[in-house]
JSON list of C-alpha atoms in Angstrom, two decimals:
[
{"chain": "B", "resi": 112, "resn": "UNK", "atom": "CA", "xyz": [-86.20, -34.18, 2.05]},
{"chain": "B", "resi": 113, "resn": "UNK", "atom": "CA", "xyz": [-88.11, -36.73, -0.23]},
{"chain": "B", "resi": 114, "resn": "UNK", "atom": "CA", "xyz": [-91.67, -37.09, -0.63]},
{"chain": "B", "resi": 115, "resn": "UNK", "atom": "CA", "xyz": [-93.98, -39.45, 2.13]},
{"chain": "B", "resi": 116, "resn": "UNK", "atom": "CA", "xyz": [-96.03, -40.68, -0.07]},
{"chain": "B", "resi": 117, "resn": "UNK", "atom": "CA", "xyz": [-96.89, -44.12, -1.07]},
{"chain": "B", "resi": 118, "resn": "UNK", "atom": "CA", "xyz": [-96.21, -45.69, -4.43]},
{"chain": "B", "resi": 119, "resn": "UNK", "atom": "CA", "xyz": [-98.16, -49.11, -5.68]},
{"chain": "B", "resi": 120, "resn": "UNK", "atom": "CA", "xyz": [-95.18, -50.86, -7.13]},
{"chain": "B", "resi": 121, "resn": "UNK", "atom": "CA", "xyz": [-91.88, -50.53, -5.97]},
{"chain": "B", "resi": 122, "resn": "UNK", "atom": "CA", "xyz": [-89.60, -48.04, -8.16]},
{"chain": "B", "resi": 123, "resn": "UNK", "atom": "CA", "xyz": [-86.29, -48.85, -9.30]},
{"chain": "B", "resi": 124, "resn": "UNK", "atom": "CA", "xyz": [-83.25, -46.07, -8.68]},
{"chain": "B", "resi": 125, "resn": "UNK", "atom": "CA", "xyz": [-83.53, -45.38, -11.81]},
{"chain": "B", "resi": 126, "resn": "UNK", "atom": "CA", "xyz": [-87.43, -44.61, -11.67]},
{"chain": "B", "resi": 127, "resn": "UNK", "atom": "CA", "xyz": [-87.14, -42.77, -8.86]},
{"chain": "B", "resi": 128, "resn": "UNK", "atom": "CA", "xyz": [-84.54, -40.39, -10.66]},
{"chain": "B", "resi": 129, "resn": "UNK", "atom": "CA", "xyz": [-86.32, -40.21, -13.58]},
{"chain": "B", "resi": 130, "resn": "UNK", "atom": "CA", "xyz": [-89.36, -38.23, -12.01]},
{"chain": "B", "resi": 131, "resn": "UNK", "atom": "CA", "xyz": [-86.65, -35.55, -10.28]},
{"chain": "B", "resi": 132, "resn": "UNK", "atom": "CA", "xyz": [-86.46, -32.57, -12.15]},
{"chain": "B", "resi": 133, "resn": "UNK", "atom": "CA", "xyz": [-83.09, -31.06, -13.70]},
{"chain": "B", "resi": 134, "resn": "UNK", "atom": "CA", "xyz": [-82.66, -28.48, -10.94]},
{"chain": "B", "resi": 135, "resn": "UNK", "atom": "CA", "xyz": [-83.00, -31.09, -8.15]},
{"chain": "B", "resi": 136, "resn": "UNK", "atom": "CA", "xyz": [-80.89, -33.78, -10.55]},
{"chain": "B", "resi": 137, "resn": "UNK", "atom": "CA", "xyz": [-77.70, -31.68, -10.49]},
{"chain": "B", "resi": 138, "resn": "UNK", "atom": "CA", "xyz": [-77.42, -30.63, -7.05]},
{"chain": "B", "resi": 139, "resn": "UNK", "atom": "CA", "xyz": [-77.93, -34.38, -6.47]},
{"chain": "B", "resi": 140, "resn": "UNK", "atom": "CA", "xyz": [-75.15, -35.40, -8.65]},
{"chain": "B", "resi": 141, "resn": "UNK", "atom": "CA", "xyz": [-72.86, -32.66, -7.46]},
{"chain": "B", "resi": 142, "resn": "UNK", "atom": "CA", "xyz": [-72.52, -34.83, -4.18]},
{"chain": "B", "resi": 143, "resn": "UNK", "atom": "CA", "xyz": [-71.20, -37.55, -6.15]},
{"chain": "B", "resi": 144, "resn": "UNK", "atom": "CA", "xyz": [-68.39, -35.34, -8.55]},
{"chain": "B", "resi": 145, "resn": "UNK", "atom": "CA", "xyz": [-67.31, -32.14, -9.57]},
{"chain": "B", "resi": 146, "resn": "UNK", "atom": "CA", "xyz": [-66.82, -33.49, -12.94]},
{"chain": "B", "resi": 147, "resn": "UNK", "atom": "CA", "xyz": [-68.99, -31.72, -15.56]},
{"chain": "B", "resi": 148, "resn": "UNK", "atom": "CA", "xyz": [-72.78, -33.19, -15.94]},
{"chain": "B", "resi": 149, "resn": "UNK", "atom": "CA", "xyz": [-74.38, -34.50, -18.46]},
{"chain": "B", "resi": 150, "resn": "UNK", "atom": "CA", "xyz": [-77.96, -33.21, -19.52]},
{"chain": "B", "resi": 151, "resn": "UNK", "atom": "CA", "xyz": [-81.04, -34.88, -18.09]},
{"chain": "B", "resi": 152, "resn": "UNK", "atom": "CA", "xyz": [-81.32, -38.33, -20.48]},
{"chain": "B", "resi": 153, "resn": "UNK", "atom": "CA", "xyz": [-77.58, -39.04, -19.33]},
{"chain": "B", "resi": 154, "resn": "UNK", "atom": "CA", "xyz": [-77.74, -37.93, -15.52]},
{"chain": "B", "resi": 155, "resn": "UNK", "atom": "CA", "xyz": [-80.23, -40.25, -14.71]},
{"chain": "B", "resi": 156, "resn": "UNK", "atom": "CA", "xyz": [-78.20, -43.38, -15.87]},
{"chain": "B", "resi": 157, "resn": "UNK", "atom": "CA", "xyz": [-75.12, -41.41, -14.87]},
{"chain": "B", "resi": 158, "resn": "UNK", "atom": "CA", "xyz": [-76.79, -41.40, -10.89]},
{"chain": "B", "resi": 159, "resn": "UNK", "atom": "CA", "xyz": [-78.24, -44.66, -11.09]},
{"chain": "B", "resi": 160, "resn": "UNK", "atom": "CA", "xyz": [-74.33, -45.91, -12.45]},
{"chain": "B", "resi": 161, "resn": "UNK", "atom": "CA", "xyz": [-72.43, -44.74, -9.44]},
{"chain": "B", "resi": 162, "resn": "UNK", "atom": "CA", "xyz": [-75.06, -45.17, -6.69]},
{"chain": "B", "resi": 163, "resn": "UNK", "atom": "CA", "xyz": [-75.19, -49.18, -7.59]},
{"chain": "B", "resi": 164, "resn": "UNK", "atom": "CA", "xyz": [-71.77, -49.51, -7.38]},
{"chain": "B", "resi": 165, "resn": "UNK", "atom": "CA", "xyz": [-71.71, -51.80, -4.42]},
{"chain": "B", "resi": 166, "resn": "UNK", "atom": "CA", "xyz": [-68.14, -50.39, -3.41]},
{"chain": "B", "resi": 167, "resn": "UNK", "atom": "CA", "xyz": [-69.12, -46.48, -4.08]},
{"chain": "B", "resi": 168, "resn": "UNK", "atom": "CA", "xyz": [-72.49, -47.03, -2.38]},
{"chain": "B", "resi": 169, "resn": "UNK", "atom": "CA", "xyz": [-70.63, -48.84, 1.01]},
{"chain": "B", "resi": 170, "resn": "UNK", "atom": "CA", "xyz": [-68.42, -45.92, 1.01]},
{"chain": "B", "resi": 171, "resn": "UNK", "atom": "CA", "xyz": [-70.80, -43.47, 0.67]},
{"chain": "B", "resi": 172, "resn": "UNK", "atom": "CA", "xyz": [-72.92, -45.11, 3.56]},
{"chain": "B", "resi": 173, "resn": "UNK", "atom": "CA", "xyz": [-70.00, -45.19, 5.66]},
{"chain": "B", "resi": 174, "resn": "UNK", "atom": "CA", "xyz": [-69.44, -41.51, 5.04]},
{"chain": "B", "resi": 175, "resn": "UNK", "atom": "CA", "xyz": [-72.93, -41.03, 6.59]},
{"chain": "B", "resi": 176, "resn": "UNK", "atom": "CA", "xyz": [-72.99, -39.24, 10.16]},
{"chain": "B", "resi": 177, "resn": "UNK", "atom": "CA", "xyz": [-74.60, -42.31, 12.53]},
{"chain": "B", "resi": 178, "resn": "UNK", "atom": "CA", "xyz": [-78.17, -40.72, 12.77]},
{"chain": "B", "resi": 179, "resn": "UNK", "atom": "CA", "xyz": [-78.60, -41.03, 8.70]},
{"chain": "B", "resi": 180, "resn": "UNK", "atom": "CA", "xyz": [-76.99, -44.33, 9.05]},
{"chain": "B", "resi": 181, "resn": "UNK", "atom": "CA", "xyz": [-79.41, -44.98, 11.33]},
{"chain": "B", "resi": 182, "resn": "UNK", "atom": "CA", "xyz": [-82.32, -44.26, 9.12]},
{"chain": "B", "resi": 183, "resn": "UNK", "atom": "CA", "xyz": [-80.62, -46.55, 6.17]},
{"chain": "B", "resi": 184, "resn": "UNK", "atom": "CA", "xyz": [-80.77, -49.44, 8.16]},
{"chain": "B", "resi": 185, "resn": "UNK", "atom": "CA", "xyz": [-84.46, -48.93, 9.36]},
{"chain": "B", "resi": 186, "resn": "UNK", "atom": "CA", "xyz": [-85.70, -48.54, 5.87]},
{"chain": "B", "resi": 187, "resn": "UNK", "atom": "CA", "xyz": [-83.50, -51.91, 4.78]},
{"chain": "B", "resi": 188, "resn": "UNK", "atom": "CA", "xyz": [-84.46, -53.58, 7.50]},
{"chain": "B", "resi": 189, "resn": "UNK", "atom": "CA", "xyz": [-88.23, -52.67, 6.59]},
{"chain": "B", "resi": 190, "resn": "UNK", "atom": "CA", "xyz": [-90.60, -55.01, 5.30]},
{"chain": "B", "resi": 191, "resn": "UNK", "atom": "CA", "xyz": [-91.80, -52.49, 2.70]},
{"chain": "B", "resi": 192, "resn": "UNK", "atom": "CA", "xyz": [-88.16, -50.88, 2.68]},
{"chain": "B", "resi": 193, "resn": "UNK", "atom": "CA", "xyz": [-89.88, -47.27, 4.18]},
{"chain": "B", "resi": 194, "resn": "UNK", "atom": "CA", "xyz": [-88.31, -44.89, 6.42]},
{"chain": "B", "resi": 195, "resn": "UNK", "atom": "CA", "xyz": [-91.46, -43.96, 8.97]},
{"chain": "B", "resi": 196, "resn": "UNK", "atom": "CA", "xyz": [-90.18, -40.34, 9.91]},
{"chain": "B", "resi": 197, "resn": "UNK", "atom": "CA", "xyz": [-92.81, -40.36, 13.07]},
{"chain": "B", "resi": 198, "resn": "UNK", "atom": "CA", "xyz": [-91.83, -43.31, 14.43]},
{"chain": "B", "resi": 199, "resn": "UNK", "atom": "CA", "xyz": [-87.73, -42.50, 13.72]},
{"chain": "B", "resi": 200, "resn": "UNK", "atom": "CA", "xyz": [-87.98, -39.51, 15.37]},
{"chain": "B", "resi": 201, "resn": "UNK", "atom": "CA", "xyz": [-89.68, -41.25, 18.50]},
{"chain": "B", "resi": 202, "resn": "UNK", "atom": "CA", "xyz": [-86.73, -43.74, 18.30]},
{"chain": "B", "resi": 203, "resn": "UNK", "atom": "CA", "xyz": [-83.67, -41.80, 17.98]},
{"chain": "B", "resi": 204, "resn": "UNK", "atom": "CA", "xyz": [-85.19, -38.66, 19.12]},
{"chain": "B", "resi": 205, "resn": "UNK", "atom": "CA", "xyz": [-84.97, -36.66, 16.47]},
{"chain": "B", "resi": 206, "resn": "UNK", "atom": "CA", "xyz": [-85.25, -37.14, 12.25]},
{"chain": "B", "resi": 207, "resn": "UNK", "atom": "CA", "xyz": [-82.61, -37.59, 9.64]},
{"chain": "B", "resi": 208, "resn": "UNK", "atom": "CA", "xyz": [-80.39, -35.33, 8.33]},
{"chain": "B", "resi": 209, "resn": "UNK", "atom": "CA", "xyz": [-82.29, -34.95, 5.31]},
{"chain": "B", "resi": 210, "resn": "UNK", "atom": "CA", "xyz": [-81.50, -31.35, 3.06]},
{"chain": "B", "resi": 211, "resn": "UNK", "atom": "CA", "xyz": [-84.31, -29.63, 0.61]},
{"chain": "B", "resi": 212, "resn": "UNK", "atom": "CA", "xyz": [-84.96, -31.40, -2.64]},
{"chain": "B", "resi": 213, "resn": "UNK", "atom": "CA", "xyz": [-87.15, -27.98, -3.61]},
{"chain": "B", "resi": 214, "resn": "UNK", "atom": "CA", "xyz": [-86.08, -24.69, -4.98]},
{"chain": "B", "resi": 215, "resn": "UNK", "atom": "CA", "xyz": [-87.42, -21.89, -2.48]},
{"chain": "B", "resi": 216, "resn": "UNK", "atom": "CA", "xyz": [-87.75, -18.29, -3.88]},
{"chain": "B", "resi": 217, "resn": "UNK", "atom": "CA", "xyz": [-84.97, -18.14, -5.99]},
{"chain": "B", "resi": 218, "resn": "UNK", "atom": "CA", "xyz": [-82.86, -21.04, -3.85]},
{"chain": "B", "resi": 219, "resn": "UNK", "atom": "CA", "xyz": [-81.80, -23.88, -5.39]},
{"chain": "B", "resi": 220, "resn": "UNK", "atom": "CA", "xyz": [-82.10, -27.22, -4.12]},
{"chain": "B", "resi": 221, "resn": "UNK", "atom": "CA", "xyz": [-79.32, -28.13, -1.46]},
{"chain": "B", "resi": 222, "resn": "UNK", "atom": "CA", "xyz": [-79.69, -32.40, -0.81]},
{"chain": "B", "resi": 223, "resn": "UNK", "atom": "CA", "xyz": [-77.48, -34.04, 1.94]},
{"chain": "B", "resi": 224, "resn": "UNK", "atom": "CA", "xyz": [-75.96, -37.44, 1.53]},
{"chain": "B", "resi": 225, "resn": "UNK", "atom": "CA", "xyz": [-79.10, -39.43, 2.58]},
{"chain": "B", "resi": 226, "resn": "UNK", "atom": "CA", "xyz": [-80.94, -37.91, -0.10]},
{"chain": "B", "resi": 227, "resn": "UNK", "atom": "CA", "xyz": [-79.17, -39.51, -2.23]},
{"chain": "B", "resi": 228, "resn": "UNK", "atom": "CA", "xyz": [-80.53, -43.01, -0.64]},
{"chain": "B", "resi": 229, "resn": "UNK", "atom": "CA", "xyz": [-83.82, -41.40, -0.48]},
{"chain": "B", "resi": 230, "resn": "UNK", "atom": "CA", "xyz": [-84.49, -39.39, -4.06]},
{"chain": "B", "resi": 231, "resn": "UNK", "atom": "CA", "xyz": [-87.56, -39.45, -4.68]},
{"chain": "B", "resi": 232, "resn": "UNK", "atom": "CA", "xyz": [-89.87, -40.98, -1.48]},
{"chain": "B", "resi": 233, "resn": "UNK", "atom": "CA", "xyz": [-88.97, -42.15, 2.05]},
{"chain": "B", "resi": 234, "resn": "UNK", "atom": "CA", "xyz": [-89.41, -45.51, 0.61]},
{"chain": "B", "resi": 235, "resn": "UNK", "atom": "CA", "xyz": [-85.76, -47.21, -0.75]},
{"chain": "B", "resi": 236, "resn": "UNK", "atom": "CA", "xyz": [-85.32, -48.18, -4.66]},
{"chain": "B", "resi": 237, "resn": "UNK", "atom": "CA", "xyz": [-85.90, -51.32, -5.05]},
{"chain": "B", "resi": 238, "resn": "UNK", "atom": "CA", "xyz": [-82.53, -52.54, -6.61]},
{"chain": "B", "resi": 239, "resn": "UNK", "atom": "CA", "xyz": [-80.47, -50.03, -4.03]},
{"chain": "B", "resi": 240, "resn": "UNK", "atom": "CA", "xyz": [-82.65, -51.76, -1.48]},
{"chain": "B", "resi": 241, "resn": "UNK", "atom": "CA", "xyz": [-81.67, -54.82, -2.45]},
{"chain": "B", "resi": 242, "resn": "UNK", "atom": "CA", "xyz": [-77.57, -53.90, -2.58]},
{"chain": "B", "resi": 243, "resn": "UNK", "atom": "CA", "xyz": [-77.90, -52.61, 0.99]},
{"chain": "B", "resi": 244, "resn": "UNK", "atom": "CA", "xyz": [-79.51, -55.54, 2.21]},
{"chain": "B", "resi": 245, "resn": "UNK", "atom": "CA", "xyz": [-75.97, -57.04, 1.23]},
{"chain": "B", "resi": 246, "resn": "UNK", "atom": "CA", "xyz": [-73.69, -55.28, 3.72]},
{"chain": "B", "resi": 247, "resn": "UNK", "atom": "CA", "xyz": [-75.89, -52.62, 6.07]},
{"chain": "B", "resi": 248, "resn": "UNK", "atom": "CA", "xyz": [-76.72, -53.76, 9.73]},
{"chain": "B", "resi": 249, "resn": "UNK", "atom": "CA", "xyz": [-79.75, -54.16, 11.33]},
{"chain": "B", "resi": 250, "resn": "UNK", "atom": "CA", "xyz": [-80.83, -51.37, 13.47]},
{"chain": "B", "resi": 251, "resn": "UNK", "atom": "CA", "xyz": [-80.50, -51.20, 16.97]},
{"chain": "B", "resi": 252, "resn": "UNK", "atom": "CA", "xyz": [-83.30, -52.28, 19.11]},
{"chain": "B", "resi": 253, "resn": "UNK", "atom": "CA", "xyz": [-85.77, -49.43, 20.61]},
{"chain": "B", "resi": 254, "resn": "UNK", "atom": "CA", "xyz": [-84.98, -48.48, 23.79]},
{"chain": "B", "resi": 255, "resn": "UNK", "atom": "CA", "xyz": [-87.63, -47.38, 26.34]},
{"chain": "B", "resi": 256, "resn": "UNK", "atom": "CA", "xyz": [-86.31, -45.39, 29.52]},
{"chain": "B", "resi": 257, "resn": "UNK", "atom": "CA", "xyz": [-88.15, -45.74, 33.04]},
{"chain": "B", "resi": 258, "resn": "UNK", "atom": "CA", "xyz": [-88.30, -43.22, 35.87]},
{"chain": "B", "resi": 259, "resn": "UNK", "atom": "CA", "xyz": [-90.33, -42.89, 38.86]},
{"chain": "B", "resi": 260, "resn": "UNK", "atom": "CA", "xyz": [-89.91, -39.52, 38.70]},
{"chain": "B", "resi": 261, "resn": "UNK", "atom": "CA", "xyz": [-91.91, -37.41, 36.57]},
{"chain": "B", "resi": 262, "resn": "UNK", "atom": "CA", "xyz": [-90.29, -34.51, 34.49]},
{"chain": "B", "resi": 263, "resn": "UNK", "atom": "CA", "xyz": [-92.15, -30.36, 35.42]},
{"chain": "B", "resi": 264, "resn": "UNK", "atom": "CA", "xyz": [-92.76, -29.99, 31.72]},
{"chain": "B", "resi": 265, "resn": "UNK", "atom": "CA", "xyz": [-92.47, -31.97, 28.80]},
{"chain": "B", "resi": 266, "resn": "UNK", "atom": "CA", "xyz": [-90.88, -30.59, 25.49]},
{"chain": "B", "resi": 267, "resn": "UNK", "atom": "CA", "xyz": [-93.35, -30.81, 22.66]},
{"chain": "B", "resi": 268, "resn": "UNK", "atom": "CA", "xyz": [-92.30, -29.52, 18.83]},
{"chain": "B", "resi": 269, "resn": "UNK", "atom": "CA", "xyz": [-94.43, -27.53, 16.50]},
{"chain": "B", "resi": 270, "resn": "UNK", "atom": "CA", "xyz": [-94.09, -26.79, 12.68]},
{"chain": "B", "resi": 271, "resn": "UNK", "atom": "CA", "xyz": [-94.27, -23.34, 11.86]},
{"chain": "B", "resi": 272, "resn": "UNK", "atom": "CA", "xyz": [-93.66, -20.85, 8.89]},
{"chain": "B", "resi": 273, "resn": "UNK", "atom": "CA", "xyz": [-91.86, -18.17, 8.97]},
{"chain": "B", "resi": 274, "resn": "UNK", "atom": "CA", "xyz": [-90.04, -15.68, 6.68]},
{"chain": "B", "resi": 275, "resn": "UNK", "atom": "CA", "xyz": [-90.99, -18.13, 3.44]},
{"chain": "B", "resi": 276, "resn": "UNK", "atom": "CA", "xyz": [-89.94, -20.98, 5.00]},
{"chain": "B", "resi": 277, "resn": "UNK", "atom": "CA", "xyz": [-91.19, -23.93, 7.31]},
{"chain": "B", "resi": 278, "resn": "UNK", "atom": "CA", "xyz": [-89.32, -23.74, 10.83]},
{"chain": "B", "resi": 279, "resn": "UNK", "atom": "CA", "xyz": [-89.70, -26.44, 13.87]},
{"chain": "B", "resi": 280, "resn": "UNK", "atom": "CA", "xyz": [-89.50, -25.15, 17.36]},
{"chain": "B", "resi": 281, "resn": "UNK", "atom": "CA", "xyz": [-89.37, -26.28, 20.57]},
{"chain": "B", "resi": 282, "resn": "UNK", "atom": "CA", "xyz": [-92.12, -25.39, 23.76]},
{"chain": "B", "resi": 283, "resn": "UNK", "atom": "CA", "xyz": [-91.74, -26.62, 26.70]},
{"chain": "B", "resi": 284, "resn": "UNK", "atom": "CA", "xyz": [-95.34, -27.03, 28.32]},
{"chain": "B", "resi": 285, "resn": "UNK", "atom": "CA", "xyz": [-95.54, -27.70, 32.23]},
{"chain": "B", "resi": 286, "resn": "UNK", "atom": "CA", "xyz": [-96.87, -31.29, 33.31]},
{"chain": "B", "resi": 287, "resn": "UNK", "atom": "CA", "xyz": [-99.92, -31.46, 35.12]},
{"chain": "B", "resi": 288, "resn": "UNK", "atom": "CA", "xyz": [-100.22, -34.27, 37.32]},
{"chain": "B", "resi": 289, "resn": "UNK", "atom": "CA", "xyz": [-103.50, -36.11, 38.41]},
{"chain": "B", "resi": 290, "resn": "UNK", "atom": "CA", "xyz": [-103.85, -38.91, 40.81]},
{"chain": "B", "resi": 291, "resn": "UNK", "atom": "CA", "xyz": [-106.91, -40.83, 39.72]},
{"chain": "B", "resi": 292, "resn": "UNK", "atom": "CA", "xyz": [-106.69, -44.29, 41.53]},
{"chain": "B", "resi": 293, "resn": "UNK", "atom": "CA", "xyz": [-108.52, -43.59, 44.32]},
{"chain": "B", "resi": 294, "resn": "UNK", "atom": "CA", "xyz": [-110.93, -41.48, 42.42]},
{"chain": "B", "resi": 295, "resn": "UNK", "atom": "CA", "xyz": [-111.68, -44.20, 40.07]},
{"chain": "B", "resi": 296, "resn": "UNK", "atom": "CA", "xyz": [-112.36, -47.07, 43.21]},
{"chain": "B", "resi": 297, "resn": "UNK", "atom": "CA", "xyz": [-114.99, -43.96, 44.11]},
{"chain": "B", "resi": 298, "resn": "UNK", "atom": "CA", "xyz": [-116.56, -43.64, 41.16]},
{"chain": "B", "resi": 299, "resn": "UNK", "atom": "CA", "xyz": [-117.02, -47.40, 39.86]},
{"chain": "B", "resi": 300, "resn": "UNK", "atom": "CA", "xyz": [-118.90, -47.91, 43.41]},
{"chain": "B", "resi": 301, "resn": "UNK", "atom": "CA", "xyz": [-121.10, -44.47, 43.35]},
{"chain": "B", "resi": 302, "resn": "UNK", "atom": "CA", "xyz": [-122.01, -45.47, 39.54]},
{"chain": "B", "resi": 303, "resn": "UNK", "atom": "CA", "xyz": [-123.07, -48.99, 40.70]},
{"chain": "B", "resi": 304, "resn": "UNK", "atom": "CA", "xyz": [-124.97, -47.64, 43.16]},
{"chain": "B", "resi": 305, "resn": "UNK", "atom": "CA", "xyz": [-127.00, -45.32, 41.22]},
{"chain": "B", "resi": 306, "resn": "UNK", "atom": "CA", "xyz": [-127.35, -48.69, 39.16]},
{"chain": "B", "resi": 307, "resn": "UNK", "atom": "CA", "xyz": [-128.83, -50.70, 41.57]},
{"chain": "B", "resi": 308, "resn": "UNK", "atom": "CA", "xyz": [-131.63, -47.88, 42.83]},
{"chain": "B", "resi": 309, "resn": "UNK", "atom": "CA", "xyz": [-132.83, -48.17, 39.30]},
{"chain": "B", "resi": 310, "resn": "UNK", "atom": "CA", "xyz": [-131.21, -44.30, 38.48]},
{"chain": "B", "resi": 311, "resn": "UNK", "atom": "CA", "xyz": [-129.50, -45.16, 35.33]},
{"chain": "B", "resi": 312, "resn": "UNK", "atom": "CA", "xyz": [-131.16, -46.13, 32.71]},
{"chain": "B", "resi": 313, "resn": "UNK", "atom": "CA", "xyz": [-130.54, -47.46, 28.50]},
{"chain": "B", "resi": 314, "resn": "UNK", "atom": "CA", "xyz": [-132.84, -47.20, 25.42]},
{"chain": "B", "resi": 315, "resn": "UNK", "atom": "CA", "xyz": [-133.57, -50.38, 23.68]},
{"chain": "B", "resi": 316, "resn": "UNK", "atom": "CA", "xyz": [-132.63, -49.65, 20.63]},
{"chain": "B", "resi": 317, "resn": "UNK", "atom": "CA", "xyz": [-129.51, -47.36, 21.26]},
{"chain": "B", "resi": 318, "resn": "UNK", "atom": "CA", "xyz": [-128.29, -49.28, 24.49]},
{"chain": "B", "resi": 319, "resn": "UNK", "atom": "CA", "xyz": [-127.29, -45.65, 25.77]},
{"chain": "B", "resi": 320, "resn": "UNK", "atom": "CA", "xyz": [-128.13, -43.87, 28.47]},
{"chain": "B", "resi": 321, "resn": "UNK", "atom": "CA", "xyz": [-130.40, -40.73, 28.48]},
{"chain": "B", "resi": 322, "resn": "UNK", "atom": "CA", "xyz": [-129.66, -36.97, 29.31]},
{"chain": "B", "resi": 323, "resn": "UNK", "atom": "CA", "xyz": [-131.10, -37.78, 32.96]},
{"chain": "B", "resi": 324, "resn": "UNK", "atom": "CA", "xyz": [-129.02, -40.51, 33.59]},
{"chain": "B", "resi": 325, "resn": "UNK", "atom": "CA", "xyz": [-126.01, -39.18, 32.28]},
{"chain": "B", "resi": 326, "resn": "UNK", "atom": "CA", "xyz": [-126.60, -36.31, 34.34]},
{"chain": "B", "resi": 327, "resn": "UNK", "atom": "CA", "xyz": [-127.30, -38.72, 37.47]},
{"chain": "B", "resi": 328, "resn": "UNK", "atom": "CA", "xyz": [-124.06, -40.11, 36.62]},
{"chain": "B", "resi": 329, "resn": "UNK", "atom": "CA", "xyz": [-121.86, -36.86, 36.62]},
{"chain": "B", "resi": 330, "resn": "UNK", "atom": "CA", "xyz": [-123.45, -36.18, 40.06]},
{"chain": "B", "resi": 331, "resn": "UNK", "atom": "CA", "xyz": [-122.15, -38.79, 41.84]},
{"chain": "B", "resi": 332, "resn": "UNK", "atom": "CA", "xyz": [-118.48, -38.69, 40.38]},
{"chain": "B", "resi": 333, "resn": "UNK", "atom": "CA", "xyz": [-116.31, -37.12, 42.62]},
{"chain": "B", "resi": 334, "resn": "UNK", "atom": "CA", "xyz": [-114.19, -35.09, 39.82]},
{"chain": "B", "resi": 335, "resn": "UNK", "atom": "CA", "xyz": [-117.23, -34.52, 37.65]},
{"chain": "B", "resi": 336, "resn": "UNK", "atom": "CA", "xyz": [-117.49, -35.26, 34.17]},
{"chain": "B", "resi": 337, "resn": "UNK", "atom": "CA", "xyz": [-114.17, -34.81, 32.37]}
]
């Protein structure tokens, strides 16, 4: 999975590859060929080659599962040419299929596809940007679903580690549900009242109210103070 951090200038394919290091280079590459690979100097013009060959590169999106398709065409379609991860993953409900640029304990790096789109930053090289823009779709618009009913829990994800390695999982939290219309009309009447016997008062200088009137105020609403 690349890096979510921002560069100043925008960073050709080329630049991009260049700051990879060999170990995350040839796993890279080895989605491309099985041919034998060149050493560093060569693999990063040998990458850069292939990936902006406007007919290899349509292919290879094309060969993309539609979820990492998905995530091309938002970062195309971007003014800045990023991939937000957050708001994907609020979108389509769930992130890319992006694989682990990073050796772990002995475990070499093992990319997917859309790293290859994506080598060095969730931001797209410039000049592979700028090939995409040529033939890859806008995205589809976001989608909000309505329901009267309300769901008993609500599935929230966390980011663990475990055994070496970060882990997501799933929890599924019950929803508690509180009415607070009615409670509300209460409480904007009680607090004017308190107003108008002179019961809440502000300091000059801080336009806040005191301890005592903030207390005066809790008093009087009808769920206390949250």
């Amino acid at each position: 999975m690349p890096y979510s951090h921002l560069e100043t200038e925008r960073l050709s394919l080329e630049e991009q590859v260049q700051k990879l290091k060999v170990d995350q280079l040839k796993p890279l590459a080895r989605l491309l060929t099985d041919e034998p690979l060149p050493r560093k100097p060569e693999l990063v013009g040998y990458l850069a080659k292939r990936l902006l060959d406007k007919e290899k590169l349509r292919a290879l999106y094309e060969s993309l599962p539609e979820i990492d398709k998905s995530a091309v065409q938002e970062a195309v379609h971007d003014d800045d040419n990023r991939l937000d991860l957050d708001r994907f993953e609020a979108k389509y409900g769930h992130r890319p299929g992006f694989g682990s640029m990073e050796a772990y304990y002995g475990k070499p790096a093992k990319p997917h596809a859309l790293d290859l789109f994506f080598p060095y930053s969730t931001e797209l090289p410039a000049d592979l940007g700028k090939l995409l823009q040529s033939f890859v779709p806008e995205p589809r618009e976001v989608e909000a679903a309505a329901s009267d009913a309300l769901p008993e829990s609500l599935a929230v994800k966390t980011h663990v580690w475990r055994n070496g390695q970060g882990t997501e999982i799933e929890e599924s939290i019950p929803l508690r549900v509180r009415e607070t219309a009615r409670e509300a009309l209460h409480d904007v009447h009680a607090v004017l009242r308190l107003i108008d016997l002179g019961q809440v008062r502000v300091s000059e200088k801080t336009r806040r109210p005191g301890d005592a009137s903030m207390n005066a105020v809790a008093a009087v609403l009808s769920g206390g103070e949250y």
